[in-house]
């Protein structure tokens, strides 16, 4: 047993990679130009966002680095453009490139965190509800019903507005991102929970689970090792699409002024701020954040769309 | 059937009670109502008196029950911000939002279905693939960006349609409509399209998927073999068969359109419930927030319940499934 | 089908007919009014709007001289009693006559302990009816500024108030909406035809107005448009005729349009940065703002010229003193802006041991011109001399309680000295120690007995020049103590279609559409 455990990781890795390359999924991926494009763009955007502190000329979150003297400079290719403000600056003297990179960082961070959190919550509650059934199941699913009977955007707005109001002002900058993650998770977990629950009920009836139960395998093990892997396909599709939705929701809330504060602008906040200057000739303060946001969501959705078709047995 | 009906209705009531609980919690705990209502001149004694008068010292359950009873009668109290009865405020805005949501729904069907049919029949052609790609972009564009772009192009650069508001409205009883005036119709164009865009892509994708499935089915193959004209197969038989899910989805989505309208309304300064709500949120006008939440959820739950019941009437098997 | 055609034709005709005859002013404003009740909210813009419907005993000429309105003349009958002779033949919009009883009822309502407007008439004591067209109003100081304050106290019809149970200010805790919040009955040049909050408020001409109208408007459609960009778009595309809040950043664009004219100037309103001055800050720390070196350091850290050039686009007036040049009590010698000197600022902070101190700056995003940008710039400037400010920004309704409740470390305040139009307004309401009707807007909670003494002396000084000298001295004291840091008198800009003529725009930034003409 111990010998095996030492050996397997490396072989498994190679094995897995090889298997992956031979899988239908990979084959389908190489055949889909839009999926490849989506994956490429997304990787680039994520890398750029991760490396933001290294490559951006300015930290837009540090008020001491903003200089009003540098405000409203046009992009570098225009007559008054100035190095190092490649995409120009906004009305506060914030470098647009840096602002966009840091803004995407926040958008991506909130997207990833809310997907991970809602996955964790949704999967565990779904498994528990499906496996044990009865009262637990009933209560959890009724809570889900209630959350689904309020439009998601409403929940997000309410939670975000109310929670932010309750935060003390010194925590508001730090807390805003966490509040947004919570607000998005609150309605997103239900979908996962429902999917997993349905699948769990099916699997629970199958013979291998019955056998494991007879062998007195702990419920936790049955659920994690046996049932969970079988539910992953639909979950993967949902998670990818939800990642895009989470980024959009965050941007929308910030645009409405109840998301990230202007001192820590996300892409939505940048668009809201820039929108006030739509006719003032400083088009770059609104155009670049809009482009970046669209690029980000389009690339995620291209991937998600492909994944959904590729994993849908009906369309194969 | 009656058992099913009762069950479904009981479920709806339960959900509404839970929604009311949420609204009540916001009402009670998001900021101290007394602090929000009192003006700066008010003395401490006046504040305590106000607290007692509002019943804020009663036990939690008493307060909740009172809230539910009042809410059921359409009484959500008085807006903190402009002192008007919340229900009157919402009722005044109700027609604007409903009109916007319904026109958007109509647009989504009028544009979405033909596009869906087109991409399904001509699968693989460049324009179908192009439309597919455009539809992904349609899903990905946040609706406030769509709104801003539409205003910039059609209202400001081209000057074709108004940039904000509802134009002139005609009052018919308590309902105000912009559909009967030229400026009202012109004002409706941009916001309803901005709101519909997401729904259009959904309808298009759904129709496409359903059509492709139907077109592969035996009865279509059979009809084709019999020499029925192609357009007749496509539109009379195939399309008719896939309209049911489209109608269902559309009916259920009217609720979310009403909710999502709040973004469109903010961008276009559309005087509907959504804009009222967003302003209430920024001003922490909690009675209005609570009232809006309850009413939109009520519409949402009613629509879902109706669709469920309609389904059960059409397809008796479902009655057992939900049991 | 035929019926429908007739109906449509009828509608179209009615529409054409109404546009052909009526002169309508479509007025787009950055924010909605809060209420139709003039005693509901001590907001200058709300009162200015309602002045189209309601009137006071006195009013200002466009040159800010007090002139008769609902009172024809007045005199001091004793040191502390004003006697007002009321105008005869004035009718309320419901047909009732305006008499002394109405003044008594209105004054009782506005001075009630729960009235938000109580602070606007700090000298008021009581009103007694002498006869149907004469009232005596008792005050606690013989200051002539009382007549200025009365321009903002509008008159209600007593019977109408009683009929609708509105003799007292609207009870916020009441479960019913206040009648006056949604209904009006004034004596003014316009009548409220309809109102949908945040959407549209329609005024129509009052044909029974006692004064001779100078305007030619039959109808005013007031639409709040909060988004600056949408407001500009609406004006450019001709959906509105006038806006009293043209964004400074868009003035060049608007001026370049041949159909639009722009009127701009600087406002009476002075924008200040102010500090909490209680012993402890809200979070329990010792209040380092009580050290004058910290306040001086902050004063020197602000580059006013830069804010003037970039955020205000050269349209504001950089302030060295706390009142605008138009306000009596102003002195040009005081109006020298503090020099921008970050090195001195750093040195002062070091001496005070306040380097790296964290605090919150409370700002509003719907109050003064580009406040969001001004505050961001302040935060950035203060960060660069070594402080650690955090910006807390939100709408007025949310932020004002924080400011008033002493929950903010530093905050912004704009003061226009309305309606008094005298530095005394700032001195008594903002700079004085908070006590009774004094210092109602002294949210920081400071107390300077020397200053209070000067203000008290000014209040009873009947000689105008002597009074203004004392006021100037008090303002100098306040500047030396850095009680508040004045930044600028903000710019104001109205933009309108060339059809609109005779718009009267004064430094108080109040609309006076009873003087506006259109389409001449």
Short mmCIF file of N, CA and C in Angstrom, two decimals, chain B residues 35 37-42 46 50 53-54 70 78 81-85 88-89 92-93 151 155-156 161-164 167-168 180 267 269 271 275-276 279 282-284, chain C residues 15 34 113-116 118-119 171-178 181-182 195-199 223-227 230 233-234 239-240 253 366 395 397-398 400 404 443:
data_model
loop_
_atom_site.label_atom_id
_atom_site.label_comp_id
_atom_site.label_asym_id
_atom_site.label_seq_id
_atom_site.Cartn_x
_atom_site.Cartn_y
_atom_site.Cartn_z
N UNK B 35 -32.72 56.38 13.08
CA UNK B 35 -31.65 57.28 12.64
C UNK B 35 -31.91 57.78 11.22
N UNK B 37 -34.81 58.07 9.74
CA UNK B 37 -36.02 58.87 9.58
C UNK B 37 -35.91 60.23 10.25
N UNK B 38 -35.18 60.27 11.37
CA UNK B 38 -35.16 61.49 12.16
C UNK B 38 -34.36 62.57 11.44
N UNK B 39 -34.79 63.81 11.56
CA UNK B 39 -33.97 64.87 11.01
C UNK B 39 -33.00 65.36 12.07
N UNK B 40 -32.06 66.20 11.64
CA UNK B 40 -30.95 66.56 12.52
C UNK B 40 -31.40 67.33 13.76
N UNK B 41 -32.59 67.91 13.70
CA UNK B 41 -33.04 68.74 14.81
C UNK B 41 -33.67 67.93 15.94
N UNK B 42 -33.92 66.67 15.69
CA UNK B 42 -34.73 65.88 16.62
C UNK B 42 -33.98 65.58 17.92
N UNK B 46 -37.47 62.62 21.59
CA UNK B 46 -38.31 62.43 20.40
C UNK B 46 -37.95 61.12 19.70
N UNK B 50 -40.33 58.01 18.96
CA UNK B 50 -40.52 57.52 17.60
C UNK B 50 -40.28 56.01 17.54
N UNK B 53 -43.21 54.31 18.94
CA UNK B 53 -44.35 54.45 18.05
C UNK B 53 -44.25 53.52 16.84
N UNK B 54 -43.04 53.31 16.37
CA UNK B 54 -42.85 52.43 15.22
C UNK B 54 -42.92 50.97 15.62
N UNK B 70 -49.18 43.68 7.01
CA UNK B 70 -49.22 44.94 6.27
C UNK B 70 -48.86 44.75 4.81
N UNK B 78 -43.91 54.29 4.49
CA UNK B 78 -43.65 55.55 3.82
C UNK B 78 -42.18 55.61 3.44
N UNK B 81 -37.17 58.74 1.86
CA UNK B 81 -36.57 59.82 1.09
C UNK B 81 -37.57 60.87 0.68
N UNK B 82 -38.72 60.48 0.12
CA UNK B 82 -39.63 61.53 -0.29
C UNK B 82 -41.01 61.45 0.35
N UNK B 83 -41.08 60.69 1.43
CA UNK B 83 -42.28 60.77 2.26
C UNK B 83 -43.56 60.28 1.62
N UNK B 84 -43.47 59.60 0.48
CA UNK B 84 -44.71 59.14 -0.16
C UNK B 84 -44.95 57.68 0.20
N UNK B 85 -46.21 57.29 0.12
CA UNK B 85 -46.60 55.92 0.36
C UNK B 85 -45.87 55.01 -0.65
N UNK B 88 -47.91 53.48 -3.53
CA UNK B 88 -48.27 54.45 -4.57
C UNK B 88 -47.07 54.69 -5.48
N UNK B 89 -45.91 54.86 -4.85
CA UNK B 89 -44.69 55.09 -5.63
C UNK B 89 -44.47 53.97 -6.63
N UNK B 92 -47.10 53.78 -9.46
CA UNK B 92 -46.90 54.79 -10.50
C UNK B 92 -45.86 54.34 -11.53
N UNK B 93 -44.85 53.59 -11.04
CA UNK B 93 -43.77 53.16 -11.93
C UNK B 93 -44.05 51.84 -12.61
N UNK B 151 -27.00 54.49 -26.90
CA UNK B 151 -27.26 55.93 -26.73
C UNK B 151 -26.26 56.72 -27.56
N UNK B 155 -28.69 57.88 -30.39
CA UNK B 155 -29.31 59.09 -29.86
C UNK B 155 -28.41 60.31 -30.07
N UNK B 156 -27.11 60.14 -29.82
CA UNK B 156 -26.25 61.32 -29.87
C UNK B 156 -25.66 61.53 -31.26
N UNK B 161 -33.34 58.83 -32.12
CA UNK B 161 -34.30 58.55 -31.06
C UNK B 161 -33.85 59.24 -29.78
N UNK B 162 -34.77 59.45 -28.84
CA UNK B 162 -34.41 60.12 -27.59
C UNK B 162 -33.39 59.32 -26.78
N UNK B 163 -32.60 60.04 -25.99
CA UNK B 163 -31.55 59.39 -25.22
C UNK B 163 -32.03 58.94 -23.85
N UNK B 164 -33.13 59.45 -23.39
CA UNK B 164 -33.55 59.09 -22.04
C UNK B 164 -35.06 59.23 -21.90
N UNK B 167 -40.68 59.75 -23.01
CA UNK B 167 -41.43 60.57 -23.96
C UNK B 167 -42.79 60.93 -23.38
N UNK B 168 -43.75 61.22 -24.25
CA UNK B 168 -45.09 61.57 -23.77
C UNK B 168 -45.87 60.30 -23.46
N UNK B 180 -48.97 54.91 -27.21
CA UNK B 180 -49.94 55.63 -28.05
C UNK B 180 -49.40 56.94 -28.61
N UNK B 267 -29.60 53.19 -16.96
CA UNK B 267 -28.84 53.77 -18.06
C UNK B 267 -29.69 54.75 -18.86
N UNK B 269 -32.48 56.27 -17.84
CA UNK B 269 -33.32 57.13 -17.00
C UNK B 269 -34.79 56.84 -17.26
N UNK B 271 -38.35 55.90 -16.23
CA UNK B 271 -38.99 56.08 -14.93
C UNK B 271 -39.79 54.86 -14.48
N UNK B 275 -35.59 51.80 -11.62
CA UNK B 275 -34.84 53.01 -11.30
C UNK B 275 -35.21 53.47 -9.89
N UNK B 276 -36.47 53.32 -9.56
CA UNK B 276 -36.91 53.65 -8.20
C UNK B 276 -36.11 52.84 -7.19
N UNK B 279 -32.38 53.88 -6.95
CA UNK B 279 -32.23 55.10 -6.18
C UNK B 279 -32.49 54.83 -4.72
N UNK B 282 -29.28 53.40 -3.28
CA UNK B 282 -28.20 54.34 -2.99
C UNK B 282 -28.57 55.27 -1.85
N UNK B 283 -29.86 55.52 -1.66
CA UNK B 283 -30.25 56.40 -0.56
C UNK B 283 -30.62 55.62 0.70
N UNK B 284 -30.46 54.32 0.67
CA UNK B 284 -30.87 53.45 1.78
C UNK B 284 -32.32 53.71 2.17
N UNK C 15 -52.67 67.30 -29.53
CA UNK C 15 -51.23 67.39 -29.32
C UNK C 15 -50.68 68.62 -30.04
N UNK C 34 -36.93 67.15 -3.19
CA UNK C 34 -37.17 66.09 -2.22
C UNK C 34 -38.66 65.97 -1.89
N UNK C 113 -40.76 72.51 17.06
CA UNK C 113 -39.50 71.84 17.38
C UNK C 113 -39.08 70.77 16.37
N UNK C 114 -40.02 70.12 15.68
CA UNK C 114 -39.62 69.07 14.75
C UNK C 114 -39.41 69.60 13.33
N UNK C 115 -39.51 70.91 13.14
CA UNK C 115 -39.36 71.44 11.79
C UNK C 115 -37.90 71.50 11.38
N UNK C 116 -37.55 70.91 10.25
CA UNK C 116 -36.16 70.93 9.79
C UNK C 116 -35.69 72.34 9.40
N UNK C 118 -36.23 75.05 11.19
CA UNK C 118 -36.17 75.91 12.36
C UNK C 118 -34.86 76.70 12.40
N UNK C 119 -33.77 76.04 12.02
CA UNK C 119 -32.46 76.69 12.08
C UNK C 119 -32.32 77.86 11.12
N UNK C 171 -45.12 64.33 10.24
CA UNK C 171 -44.60 63.42 11.25
C UNK C 171 -43.92 62.25 10.55
N UNK C 172 -42.58 62.18 10.67
CA UNK C 172 -41.86 61.13 9.94
C UNK C 172 -42.25 59.74 10.42
N UNK C 173 -42.70 59.64 11.68
CA UNK C 173 -43.05 58.33 12.21
C UNK C 173 -44.47 57.94 11.87
N UNK C 174 -45.24 58.90 11.32
CA UNK C 174 -46.63 58.61 11.01
C UNK C 174 -46.74 57.56 9.93
N UNK C 175 -47.82 56.85 9.94
CA UNK C 175 -47.97 55.77 8.96
C UNK C 175 -48.61 56.27 7.67
N UNK C 176 -48.98 57.54 7.65
CA UNK C 176 -49.58 58.08 6.43
C UNK C 176 -48.66 59.15 5.86
N UNK C 177 -48.71 59.31 4.54
CA UNK C 177 -47.87 60.33 3.94
C UNK C 177 -48.43 61.71 4.26
N UNK C 178 -47.51 62.67 4.43
CA UNK C 178 -47.95 64.02 4.73
C UNK C 178 -48.69 64.61 3.54
N UNK C 181 -46.72 66.94 1.42
CA UNK C 181 -45.61 66.37 0.66
C UNK C 181 -45.99 66.23 -0.80
N UNK C 182 -47.27 66.04 -1.05
CA UNK C 182 -47.70 65.79 -2.42
C UNK C 182 -48.75 66.75 -2.95
N UNK C 195 -46.96 65.52 -10.34
CA UNK C 195 -45.60 65.20 -9.94
C UNK C 195 -45.44 63.70 -9.81
N UNK C 196 -44.43 63.17 -10.50
CA UNK C 196 -44.00 61.79 -10.28
C UNK C 196 -42.56 61.89 -9.83
N UNK C 197 -42.26 61.51 -8.58
CA UNK C 197 -40.91 61.71 -8.07
C UNK C 197 -39.87 61.05 -8.96
N UNK C 198 -38.72 61.70 -9.11
CA UNK C 198 -37.60 61.22 -9.92
C UNK C 198 -37.92 61.15 -11.40
N UNK C 199 -39.12 61.52 -11.81
CA UNK C 199 -39.46 61.38 -13.20
C UNK C 199 -39.86 62.72 -13.81
N UNK C 223 -37.58 67.81 -15.18
CA UNK C 223 -37.17 66.41 -15.22
C UNK C 223 -35.81 66.25 -14.57
N UNK C 224 -35.69 65.46 -13.53
CA UNK C 224 -34.35 65.21 -13.00
C UNK C 224 -33.60 64.20 -13.86
N UNK C 225 -32.38 64.55 -14.26
CA UNK C 225 -31.54 63.63 -15.03
C UNK C 225 -30.22 63.53 -14.28
N UNK C 226 -30.04 62.45 -13.55
CA UNK C 226 -28.89 62.39 -12.66
C UNK C 226 -27.56 62.22 -13.39
N UNK C 227 -27.58 61.46 -14.48
CA UNK C 227 -26.32 61.21 -15.17
C UNK C 227 -25.91 62.43 -15.99
N UNK C 230 -26.02 61.87 -19.76
CA UNK C 230 -27.37 61.86 -20.33
C UNK C 230 -27.95 63.26 -20.41
N UNK C 233 -26.50 64.83 -23.39
CA UNK C 233 -27.09 64.23 -24.59
C UNK C 233 -28.49 64.76 -24.83
N UNK C 234 -29.27 64.89 -23.76
CA UNK C 234 -30.65 65.35 -23.90
C UNK C 234 -30.70 66.79 -24.40
N UNK C 239 -34.07 67.41 -26.37
CA UNK C 239 -35.15 66.87 -25.55
C UNK C 239 -35.42 67.73 -24.34
N UNK C 240 -34.45 68.56 -23.95
CA UNK C 240 -34.72 69.54 -22.91
C UNK C 240 -34.26 70.91 -23.43
N UNK C 253 -17.77 71.35 -25.30
CA UNK C 253 -18.58 70.61 -26.26
C UNK C 253 -19.92 71.33 -26.48
N UNK C 366 -23.36 63.62 -4.75
CA UNK C 366 -24.47 64.33 -5.41
C UNK C 366 -24.64 65.72 -4.83
N UNK C 395 -24.19 58.99 -1.50
CA UNK C 395 -25.15 60.09 -1.70
C UNK C 395 -25.40 60.86 -0.41
N UNK C 397 -28.00 61.64 1.23
CA UNK C 397 -28.92 61.09 2.21
C UNK C 397 -28.23 60.11 3.16
N UNK C 398 -27.20 59.41 2.65
CA UNK C 398 -26.50 58.44 3.47
C UNK C 398 -25.37 59.10 4.25
N UNK C 400 -24.89 62.49 4.98
CA UNK C 400 -25.18 63.62 5.87
C UNK C 400 -25.33 63.20 7.34
N UNK C 404 -23.31 64.74 10.47
CA UNK C 404 -24.01 65.40 11.57
C UNK C 404 -23.82 64.64 12.88
N UNK C 443 -20.77 70.63 12.83
CA UNK C 443 -20.79 69.18 13.03
C UNK C 443 -19.51 68.69 13.69
#
